[in-house]
Coordinates of C-alpha atoms in Angstrom, one line a residue:
M1 CA -16.1 34.6 -72.1
G2 CA -15.4 30.9 -72.8
S3 CA -13.1 30.7 -69.7
A4 CA -15.9 32.2 -67.4
L5 CA -18.4 29.7 -68.8
R6 CA -16.0 26.8 -68.2
N7 CA -15.4 28.0 -64.6
A8 CA -19.2 28.3 -64.0
V9 CA -19.8 24.9 -65.4
S10 CA -16.9 23.5 -63.4
R11 CA -18.4 25.0 -60.2
A12 CA -21.8 23.7 -61.0
W13 CA -20.5 20.3 -61.7
G14 CA -18.6 20.2 -58.4
R15 CA -21.6 21.3 -56.5
G16 CA -23.7 18.7 -58.3
R17 CA -21.2 16.0 -57.4
R18 CA -21.2 17.1 -53.7
V19 CA -25.1 17.0 -53.6
A20 CA -25.1 13.6 -55.2
R21 CA -22.5 12.4 -52.7
L22 CA -24.6 13.7 -49.8
L23 CA -27.8 12.1 -51.2
G24 CA -25.9 8.8 -51.7
D25 CA -24.5 8.9 -48.1
A26 CA -27.9 9.6 -46.6
A27 CA -29.7 7.0 -48.8
W28 CA -27.4 4.0 -48.6
A29 CA -23.6 4.7 -48.3
A30 CA -23.1 6.1 -44.8
P31 CA -22.7 3.4 -42.1
D32 CA -24.7 3.4 -38.9
R33 CA -23.4 4.8 -35.6
H34 CA -24.4 3.6 -32.3
V35 CA -26.2 6.1 -30.1
P36 CA -25.4 5.9 -26.3
F37 CA -28.5 4.9 -24.5
A38 CA -28.7 6.8 -21.2
P39 CA -25.1 5.8 -20.1
Q40 CA -25.5 7.8 -16.8
L41 CA -28.5 5.6 -15.7
G42 CA -28.2 2.2 -14.0
R43 CA -29.1 -1.1 -15.6
T44 CA -32.5 -1.2 -14.0
A45 CA -33.4 2.3 -15.0
R46 CA -32.3 1.7 -18.6
L47 CA -34.3 -1.5 -18.7
A48 CA -37.4 0.3 -17.5
L49 CA -36.9 3.1 -20.0
G50 CA -36.5 0.5 -22.8
V51 CA -39.7 -1.2 -21.9
T52 CA -41.5 2.1 -21.8
G53 CA -40.2 3.0 -25.3
L54 CA -41.2 -0.4 -26.6
V55 CA -44.8 0.1 -25.4
A56 CA -44.8 3.6 -26.9
V57 CA -43.6 2.3 -30.3
L58 CA -46.3 -0.4 -30.3
V59 CA -48.9 2.2 -29.5
L60 CA -47.7 4.4 -32.4
A61 CA -47.8 1.4 -34.8
A62 CA -51.3 0.4 -33.7
S63 CA -52.5 4.0 -34.2
A64 CA -51.0 4.2 -37.6
D65 CA -52.7 0.9 -38.6
Q66 CA -56.1 2.3 -37.5
Q67 CA -55.7 5.3 -39.8
L68 CA -54.3 3.4 -42.8
V69 CA -56.8 0.6 -42.7
Q70 CA -59.4 3.1 -43.9
L71 CA -57.4 3.8 -47.1
V72 CA -55.7 0.5 -48.0
P73 CA -56.4 -3.2 -47.4
S74 CA -55.8 -4.3 -43.8
S75 CA -52.9 -6.6 -44.5
L76 CA -51.2 -3.7 -46.4
A77 CA -52.1 -1.3 -43.6
W78 CA -50.3 -3.4 -41.0
A79 CA -47.2 -3.7 -43.2
L80 CA -47.1 0.1 -43.9
A81 CA -47.7 0.9 -40.2
A82 CA -44.9 -1.4 -39.2
L83 CA -42.6 0.0 -41.8
Q84 CA -43.3 3.6 -40.7
A85 CA -43.4 3.3 -36.9
L86 CA -41.5 0.1 -35.8
P87 CA -38.1 1.3 -37.1
L88 CA -38.1 3.6 -34.1
L89 CA -37.0 0.5 -32.1
L90 CA -33.7 0.7 -34.0
V91 CA -33.0 4.3 -33.1
V92 CA -30.3 3.4 -30.6
S93 CA -28.4 0.8 -32.6
R94 CA -29.0 1.8 -36.2
P95 CA -30.6 5.4 -36.4
L96 CA -29.7 6.0 -40.0
A97 CA -31.1 2.7 -41.2
A98 CA -34.2 3.3 -39.1
W99 CA -34.8 6.6 -40.8
R100 CA -34.4 5.0 -44.2
L101 CA -37.0 2.4 -43.5
S102 CA -39.4 4.9 -42.1
A103 CA -39.0 7.2 -45.1
L104 CA -39.5 4.2 -47.4
G105 CA -42.8 3.4 -45.5
L106 CA -44.1 6.9 -45.9
T107 CA -43.3 7.0 -49.6
L108 CA -44.9 3.5 -50.2
A109 CA -48.0 4.7 -48.3
T110 CA -48.3 7.7 -50.7
F111 CA -48.2 5.3 -53.8
A112 CA -50.6 2.8 -52.1
E113 CA -53.2 5.6 -51.5
V114 CA -53.4 6.8 -55.1
G115 CA -57.1 6.8 -56.1
H116 CA -58.3 6.0 -52.6
A117 CA -57.5 9.3 -50.9
P118 CA -59.8 12.3 -50.7
T119 CA -58.4 15.7 -51.8
P120 CA -56.9 17.8 -50.5
F121 CA -55.3 15.1 -48.3
W122 CA -52.5 14.5 -45.8
P123 CA -51.5 10.9 -46.6
W124 CA -49.7 9.8 -43.5
P125 CA -50.9 8.9 -40.0
V126 CA -50.0 11.4 -37.2
S127 CA -48.3 8.6 -35.2
S128 CA -46.1 7.8 -38.2
C129 CA -45.1 11.4 -38.6
I130 CA -44.1 11.5 -34.9
A131 CA -41.9 8.5 -35.3
F132 CA -40.4 10.0 -38.5
V133 CA -39.6 13.4 -36.8
V134 CA -37.9 11.6 -33.9
L135 CA -35.7 9.6 -36.3
V136 CA -34.9 12.7 -38.3
F137 CA -33.7 14.5 -35.1
V138 CA -31.6 11.6 -33.9
T139 CA -30.0 11.1 -37.3
A140 CA -29.0 14.8 -37.5
Q141 CA -27.8 14.8 -33.8
R142 CA -25.7 11.7 -34.4
Y143 CA -24.2 12.3 -37.9
G144 CA -23.8 16.0 -38.2
R145 CA -24.2 18.5 -41.1
D146 CA -23.5 16.5 -44.2
I147 CA -25.9 13.6 -43.5
A148 CA -28.5 16.2 -42.2
I149 CA -28.4 18.0 -45.6
G150 CA -28.8 14.7 -47.4
V151 CA -31.7 13.7 -45.2
D152 CA -33.4 17.0 -45.8
L153 CA -33.1 16.8 -49.5
L154 CA -34.3 13.2 -49.6
T155 CA -37.2 14.0 -47.3
A156 CA -38.3 16.9 -49.5
G157 CA -37.7 15.1 -52.8
A158 CA -38.6 11.4 -52.1
V159 CA -41.2 11.7 -49.3
L160 CA -43.1 15.0 -49.6
L161 CA -42.9 15.8 -53.3
P162 CA -44.6 12.5 -54.4
A163 CA -47.6 13.4 -52.2
L164 CA -47.9 16.8 -54.0
L165 CA -47.9 15.0 -57.3
L166 CA -49.9 11.9 -56.6
V167 CA -52.5 12.7 -53.8
D168 CA -52.8 16.5 -54.3
L169 CA -51.0 17.6 -51.2
P170 CA -51.4 21.4 -51.0
P171 CA -48.2 23.3 -51.9
V172 CA -48.6 25.4 -48.7
V173 CA -48.7 22.2 -46.6
L174 CA -45.7 20.9 -48.5
G175 CA -43.8 24.1 -47.8
V176 CA -44.7 24.0 -44.1
A177 CA -43.6 20.3 -43.8
V178 CA -40.3 21.0 -45.5
V179 CA -39.6 23.9 -43.1
A180 CA -40.6 21.8 -40.1
V181 CA -38.3 19.0 -41.1
T182 CA -35.4 21.4 -41.8
L183 CA -35.8 23.0 -38.4
V184 CA -35.7 19.7 -36.7
L185 CA -32.6 18.8 -38.6
V186 CA -31.0 22.1 -37.7
L187 CA -31.7 21.6 -34.1
G188 CA -30.2 18.1 -34.2
E189 CA -27.1 19.2 -36.1
S190 CA -26.5 22.1 -33.7
I191 CA -26.6 19.7 -30.7
H192 CA -24.2 17.5 -32.7
S193 CA -21.8 20.4 -33.2
R194 CA -21.9 21.4 -29.6
L195 CA -21.2 17.8 -28.4
E196 CA -18.3 17.6 -30.9
A197 CA -16.9 20.9 -29.7
E198 CA -17.1 19.7 -26.1
R199 CA -15.4 16.4 -27.1
H200 CA -12.6 18.3 -28.8
L201 CA -12.2 20.6 -25.8
E202 CA -12.0 17.6 -23.5
Q203 CA -9.3 16.0 -25.6
A204 CA -7.4 19.2 -25.7
E205 CA -7.7 19.5 -22.0
Q206 CA -6.5 16.0 -21.5
Q207 CA -3.5 16.8 -23.8
R208 CA -2.9 19.9 -21.8
R209 CA -2.9 18.0 -18.5
A210 CA -0.5 15.4 -20.0
G211 CA 1.7 18.2 -21.2
L212 CA 1.7 19.8 -17.8
A213 CA 2.5 16.5 -16.1
R214 CA 5.4 16.0 -18.4
Q215 CA 6.6 19.5 -17.9
A216 CA 6.3 19.1 -14.1
V217 CA 8.4 15.9 -14.3
L218 CA 11.1 17.6 -16.4
E219 CA 11.2 20.7 -14.2
E220 CA 11.4 18.6 -11.0
R221 CA 14.2 16.5 -12.5
S222 CA 16.0 19.6 -13.5
R223 CA 15.7 20.9 -10.0
I224 CA 16.8 17.6 -8.5
A225 CA 19.8 17.6 -10.9
R226 CA 20.8 21.1 -9.6
E227 CA 20.5 20.0 -6.0
L228 CA 22.4 16.8 -6.7
H229 CA 25.2 19.0 -8.2
D230 CA 25.4 21.0 -5.0
V231 CA 25.6 17.7 -3.0
V232 CA 28.1 15.9 -5.2
A233 CA 30.3 19.0 -6.0
H234 CA 31.5 19.1 -2.4
H235 CA 32.7 15.5 -2.4
M236 CA 34.3 15.8 -5.9
S237 CA 36.1 19.0 -4.7
M238 CA 37.4 17.1 -1.7
I239 CA 38.7 14.3 -3.9
A240 CA 40.5 16.9 -6.1
I241 CA 41.9 18.7 -3.0
Q242 CA 43.2 15.5 -1.3
A243 CA 44.7 14.3 -4.6
E244 CA 46.5 17.7 -5.0
A245 CA 47.7 17.8 -1.3
A246 CA 48.9 14.1 -1.1
P247 CA 52.3 14.7 -2.7
Y248 CA 53.0 17.6 -0.4
K249 CA 52.0 15.6 2.7
E250 CA 54.2 12.6 1.6
P251 CA 57.3 14.1 -0.1
G252 CA 58.8 10.7 -0.7
L253 CA 56.1 9.3 -2.9
P254 CA 57.2 7.5 -6.1
D255 CA 56.8 9.3 -9.4
Q256 CA 54.2 6.8 -10.5
T257 CA 52.1 7.5 -7.5
R258 CA 52.4 11.2 -8.0
R259 CA 51.2 10.8 -11.6
T260 CA 48.3 8.8 -10.3
F261 CA 47.3 11.6 -7.9
T262 CA 47.7 14.1 -10.6
A263 CA 45.4 12.1 -12.8
I264 CA 42.8 11.9 -10.0
R265 CA 42.9 15.6 -9.5
E266 CA 42.5 16.3 -13.2
A267 CA 39.7 13.9 -13.6
S268 CA 37.9 15.4 -10.6
T269 CA 38.3 18.9 -11.9
T270 CA 37.1 17.9 -15.3
A271 CA 34.1 16.2 -13.8
L272 CA 33.2 19.3 -11.8
T273 CA 33.5 21.5 -14.9
E274 CA 31.3 19.2 -17.0
M275 CA 28.8 18.9 -14.2
R276 CA 28.5 22.7 -13.9
R277 CA 28.1 23.0 -17.7
V278 CA 25.3 20.5 -17.7
I279 CA 23.6 22.1 -14.8
G280 CA 23.9 25.5 -16.6
L281 CA 22.0 24.0 -19.6
L282 CA 19.3 22.7 -17.3
R283 CA 18.8 26.0 -15.6
E284 CA 16.0 28.2 -17.1
E285 CA 17.0 31.4 -18.8
D286 CA 15.4 33.6 -16.2
E287 CA 16.7 31.6 -13.3
G288 CA 19.7 32.8 -11.4
A289 CA 22.3 30.5 -9.9
E290 CA 21.5 29.1 -6.6
R291 CA 24.2 30.0 -4.1
A292 CA 22.6 29.1 -0.8
P293 CA 23.4 25.7 0.7
Q294 CA 20.8 23.0 0.2
P295 CA 18.5 22.5 3.2
G296 CA 17.9 19.2 4.9
I297 CA 16.1 17.6 7.8
D298 CA 17.7 20.0 10.3
G299 CA 16.0 22.8 8.5
I300 CA 12.5 21.4 9.0
P301 CA 12.0 23.0 12.4
D302 CA 12.7 26.4 11.0
M303 CA 10.2 25.7 8.2
V304 CA 7.6 24.8 10.8
R305 CA 8.2 27.9 12.8
A306 CA 7.8 30.0 9.7
A307 CA 4.5 28.3 9.0
R308 CA 3.3 28.9 12.5
G309 CA 4.2 32.5 12.2
A310 CA 2.0 32.6 9.1
G311 CA -1.0 31.4 11.1
M312 CA -0.9 27.7 10.4
Q313 CA -1.4 25.0 13.1
V314 CA 1.5 22.6 12.7
D315 CA 2.8 19.8 15.0
L316 CA 6.2 18.4 14.3
T317 CA 7.7 15.1 15.4
L318 CA 11.3 14.3 14.5
T319 CA 12.3 10.8 15.6
G320 CA 16.0 10.3 16.1
G321 CA 18.0 7.8 14.1
P322 CA 21.4 7.7 12.4
D323 CA 22.8 11.2 12.0
G324 CA 24.6 10.4 8.7
V325 CA 21.6 10.7 6.4
P326 CA 22.9 10.8 2.7
S327 CA 22.8 14.3 1.4
V328 CA 20.4 13.5 -1.5
V329 CA 18.0 11.9 0.9
D330 CA 18.4 14.8 3.3
V331 CA 17.4 17.3 0.7
S332 CA 14.5 15.2 -0.6
V333 CA 13.0 14.8 2.8
Y334 CA 13.1 18.6 3.3
R335 CA 11.5 19.2 -0.1
I336 CA 8.8 16.7 0.3
V337 CA 7.8 18.1 3.7
Q338 CA 8.0 21.6 2.3
E339 CA 5.7 20.8 -0.6
A340 CA 3.2 18.9 1.5
L341 CA 3.0 21.7 4.1
S342 CA 2.6 24.2 1.3
N343 CA -0.3 22.2 -0.3
A344 CA -2.0 21.9 3.1
G345 CA -1.9 25.7 3.6
R346 CA -3.1 26.3 0.0
H347 CA -5.9 23.8 -0.2
A348 CA -6.9 23.5 3.4
P349 CA -6.6 26.9 5.1
G350 CA -7.0 26.8 8.8
A351 CA -6.3 23.0 8.9
H352 CA -4.3 21.4 11.7
V353 CA -1.2 19.7 10.1
A354 CA 0.8 16.9 11.7
I355 CA 4.3 16.3 10.4
E356 CA 6.3 13.2 11.4
V357 CA 9.8 12.4 10.2
E358 CA 11.3 9.1 11.4
R359 CA 14.9 8.2 10.7
S360 CA 16.0 4.6 10.9
S361 CA 19.0 2.6 9.7
G362 CA 17.1 1.5 6.6
G363 CA 15.6 4.9 5.6
V364 CA 13.4 7.9 6.4
R365 CA 9.7 7.8 6.8
I366 CA 7.7 11.0 6.2
E367 CA 4.1 11.6 7.1
V368 CA 2.2 14.9 6.6
I369 CA -1.5 14.8 7.5
D370 CA -4.0 17.6 7.7
D371 CA -7.6 17.4 8.9
G372 CA -9.1 19.4 6.0
G373 CA -9.6 22.6 7.9
P374 CA -12.9 23.8 9.5
G375 CA -15.5 21.1 9.0
G376 CA -12.9 18.6 7.8
S377 CA -13.5 19.5 4.2
R378 CA -10.5 20.1 2.0
A379 CA -10.8 22.5 -1.0
P380 CA -11.0 20.7 -4.3
L381 CA -8.2 21.0 -6.8
P382 CA -8.8 23.6 -9.6
P383 CA -10.8 22.3 -12.5
G384 CA -8.6 20.7 -15.1
G385 CA -5.6 20.8 -12.8
N386 CA -3.4 18.1 -11.5
G387 CA -2.6 19.6 -8.2
G388 CA 0.2 21.7 -9.6
H389 CA 3.7 20.4 -9.7
G390 CA 3.8 19.5 -6.0
L391 CA 2.5 15.9 -6.1
T392 CA 4.3 15.2 -9.3
G393 CA 7.6 16.5 -7.9
M394 CA 7.3 14.6 -4.7
R395 CA 6.6 11.3 -6.5
E396 CA 9.5 12.0 -8.8
R397 CA 11.9 12.5 -5.9
A398 CA 10.7 9.4 -4.2
A399 CA 11.0 7.3 -7.4
L400 CA 14.5 8.6 -8.2
L401 CA 15.7 7.6 -4.8
G402 CA 14.1 4.1 -5.0
G403 CA 11.4 5.0 -2.4
T404 CA 7.6 5.2 -2.4
L405 CA 5.1 8.0 -1.9
R406 CA 1.4 7.8 -1.4
A407 CA -0.9 10.9 -1.4
G408 CA -4.7 11.0 -1.2
R409 CA -7.7 12.1 0.7
R410 CA -8.4 10.5 4.1
S411 CA -11.6 8.7 4.9
G412 CA -12.2 11.0 7.9
G413 CA -11.5 14.2 6.0
G414 CA -8.3 15.9 5.1
F415 CA -5.3 14.8 3.1
A416 CA -2.3 12.6 3.8
V417 CA 1.1 12.3 2.3
T418 CA 3.2 9.3 3.3
A419 CA 6.7 8.6 1.9
W420 CA 9.6 6.2 2.5
L421 CA 13.1 7.1 1.2
P422 CA 15.7 4.3 1.7
M423 CA 19.2 5.3 2.8
D424 CA 21.0 3.4 0.1
G425 CA 18.8 4.6 -2.8
P426 CA 18.0 2.6 -5.9
R427 CA 20.3 -0.3 -6.9
V428 CA 22.3 -0.1 -10.0
R429 CA 24.3 -2.9 -11.7
T430 CA 28.1 -2.7 -12.0
R431 CA 30.1 -4.5 -14.7
D432 CA 30.5 -7.6 -12.6
G433 CA 26.8 -7.8 -11.9
R434 CA 26.9 -6.7 -8.3
G435 CA 24.4 -4.1 -7.1
E436 CA 25.8 -0.9 -5.8
S437 CA 24.0 2.2 -4.4
S438 CA 24.1 5.3 -6.6
T439 CA 22.9 7.8 -4.0
N440 CA 24.7 7.1 -0.7
G441 CA 27.7 9.2 -1.5
I442 CA 29.8 8.3 -4.5
V443 CA 30.9 4.8 -5.3
L444 CA 33.3 4.1 -8.1
R445 CA 34.2 0.4 -8.4
D446 CA 36.1 -2.0 -10.5
V447 CA 38.3 0.5 -12.4
T448 CA 40.9 -2.2 -12.8
A449 CA 42.3 -4.5 -15.5
D450 CA 44.0 -7.2 -13.5
G451 CA 43.7 -6.5 -9.8
V452 CA 40.3 -6.8 -8.3
G453 CA 39.5 -6.3 -4.6
D454 CA 37.7 -4.2 -2.0
E455 CA 38.8 -1.0 -0.3
A456 CA 41.3 -1.0 2.5
I457 CA 39.6 -2.2 5.7
G458 CA 42.4 -2.4 8.1
G459 CA 45.5 -0.3 8.4
D460 CA 46.1 2.9 10.3
S461 CA 45.8 6.4 9.1
T462 CA 45.6 9.8 10.8
G463 CA 42.7 12.1 10.6
S464 CA 44.8 14.7 8.8
G465 CA 45.0 12.5 5.7
G466 CA 47.9 10.2 6.5
S467 CA 48.3 6.8 4.9
G468 CA 48.3 3.3 6.2
R469 CA 48.7 -0.2 4.8
D470 CA 46.5 -3.2 5.5
G471 CA 47.3 -6.8 5.5
T472 CA 46.9 -7.1 1.7
G473 CA 49.6 -4.6 1.0
R474 CA 47.3 -2.0 -0.4
D475 CA 47.5 1.7 0.6
G476 CA 44.6 3.4 2.2
V477 CA 44.2 7.2 2.2
R478 CA 41.6 8.8 4.4
N479 CA 40.6 12.4 5.0
G480 CA 39.6 13.0 8.6
N481 CA 38.4 16.6 8.2
G482 CA 36.0 16.8 5.3
G483 CA 34.3 13.4 5.6
P484 CA 36.0 10.0 5.0
A485 CA 37.4 9.0 1.7
V486 CA 38.8 5.6 1.1
V487 CA 41.1 5.6 -1.9
D488 CA 42.8 2.4 -3.0
L489 CA 45.5 3.3 -5.6
T490 CA 48.2 0.9 -6.1
G491 CA 50.0 -1.5 -8.2
A492 CA 51.5 -3.1 -5.1
G493 CA 49.8 -6.2 -3.9
H494 CA 48.1 -6.8 -7.2
P495 CA 49.2 -9.0 -10.0
G496 CA 49.2 -6.3 -12.6
G497 CA 51.2 -3.8 -10.5
G498 CA 52.2 -0.4 -11.7
G499 CA 49.0 1.6 -10.7
L500 CA 46.3 3.1 -12.9
D501 CA 48.7 4.3 -15.5
A502 CA 49.7 0.8 -16.2
L503 CA 46.1 -0.4 -16.0
G504 CA 47.1 -2.8 -13.4
G505 CA 45.9 -1.0 -10.3
H506 CA 42.6 -0.7 -8.6
L507 CA 40.6 2.5 -7.9
D508 CA 38.0 2.4 -5.2
V509 CA 36.6 5.7 -4.0
E510 CA 33.8 6.0 -1.5
M511 CA 32.5 9.3 -0.2
G512 CA 30.1 9.0 2.7
D513 CA 28.2 11.6 4.7
G514 CA 30.7 11.7 7.5
H515 CA 31.2 14.3 10.2
V516 CA 33.9 16.8 10.8
N517 CA 37.1 15.5 12.5
G518 CA 36.6 12.1 11.0
Q519 CA 34.2 10.7 13.6
R520 CA 32.3 8.8 10.9
D521 CA 33.8 6.4 8.4
G522 CA 33.2 6.2 4.6
R523 CA 30.2 3.9 5.1
A524 CA 28.3 6.3 7.4
G525 CA 28.8 4.0 10.4
E526 CA 30.9 4.3 13.6
R527 CA 34.4 3.0 13.4
P528 CA 35.5 1.0 16.4
G529 CA 38.0 3.0 18.3
G530 CA 37.2 6.3 16.5
H531 CA 38.4 9.5 18.1
P532 CA 37.0 13.0 18.1
N533 CA 40.1 14.4 16.5
G534 CA 40.1 12.1 13.6
Q535 CA 42.6 9.7 14.9
G536 CA 40.5 6.7 14.1
E537 CA 41.4 3.6 12.2
G538 CA 41.5 3.8 8.4

């Protein structure tokens, strides 16, 4: 019994403390919150609306004064009318303070009319009541449930109840007034709750969009990594194969050179194994291994023919240029054109699409333009969407290659995607501070302790993988069948001597995008005196 009583007292005490806190917040503790004043309107419209409101408030104050002057002295009537109606001017900047002033004015009017008012009597001017109701509504709409409850309790206890006790306000009228104020507060609080829910939904939607954008970037990078694996794995395999075959092609190689070739083969094999392991981690659980060769610029005509077969109107212009486009750039060009063409078919059905791919010595320019379909109007993106992963993926590819991509609506209707992908890719800094390309083939430089130099420029080699020596005494090894490779392995000609095992040699490997039979050199440029059968200069 004693425990139940203590619990009941504790609950009542807690509720009393909460009611006291609500009353204190409404009466003086809660700070004011700014109310946005018609943000969707222009400056002139807001100024006109403000002037209209000022005139309306002055009219309400004058009307209140005319009613109060019959009950109290004129000087006091003006003061009470101003205290009751003029706070409405603060409804935008300080709504809660304005309500407090208006409630104070109504209460003081009740006390000032004691002994002067007829009975039964409604002690407040109609214009003051209108201003008070507006302030009550704005306060509830701006502050929410807790302040609305405090305002309701204070209105009933500090404004309406004194009129019942001092000027004989009928109880029925008091009850109707309390219900009316409560309904206004409920309406304002419900609008506040709806606006808060919309704000939270908008924040959640923004977070969702940001999450989708991050997911799109990660998925596209994973896809690019897998494609890069397919591109690089071939060249790494060729390094391993050539390193394995070199001792058999040249039986008289020194043991130190044989050990060096063995180290190269083992390093290449290990790199391939680690790369496959990483790519396996990047691959999604439900995604099978991609076995087909990666497409390139040469596959764009087939893509266009397939789109035409599906009913799209597509024009293709391929401008000639250097044939030796780096593999990573080649794949990225195809993917960007593929995604842009897919977006045109999805968002602008029936549109005429113009694709232009221009190759030059510096890079590849891509332009995909559609006219927006019938009427030149392109379908808008889905609400809350970011265009899917397409635009994000295209931008990611261009950025990773050091290029640029612009996508947006055209002034004349339709959509345009324009990209520039450089041949040499982004610049990265080596240990000696020189910039080297990280995408045009593979470049490994400065793996040396004492001897520092460039790859073999002169010297003769056969397209079958023979060796030659240039004027500096360094050996050059070149593969004429699977694309050129320039490998400088030596201790000879360098102060350190002894090759890689003695940390005195120099390793310089470049894999370019050469053609079969060695017609292109390791820098994707024609060799003077090159021959179709790979008998060019090393």
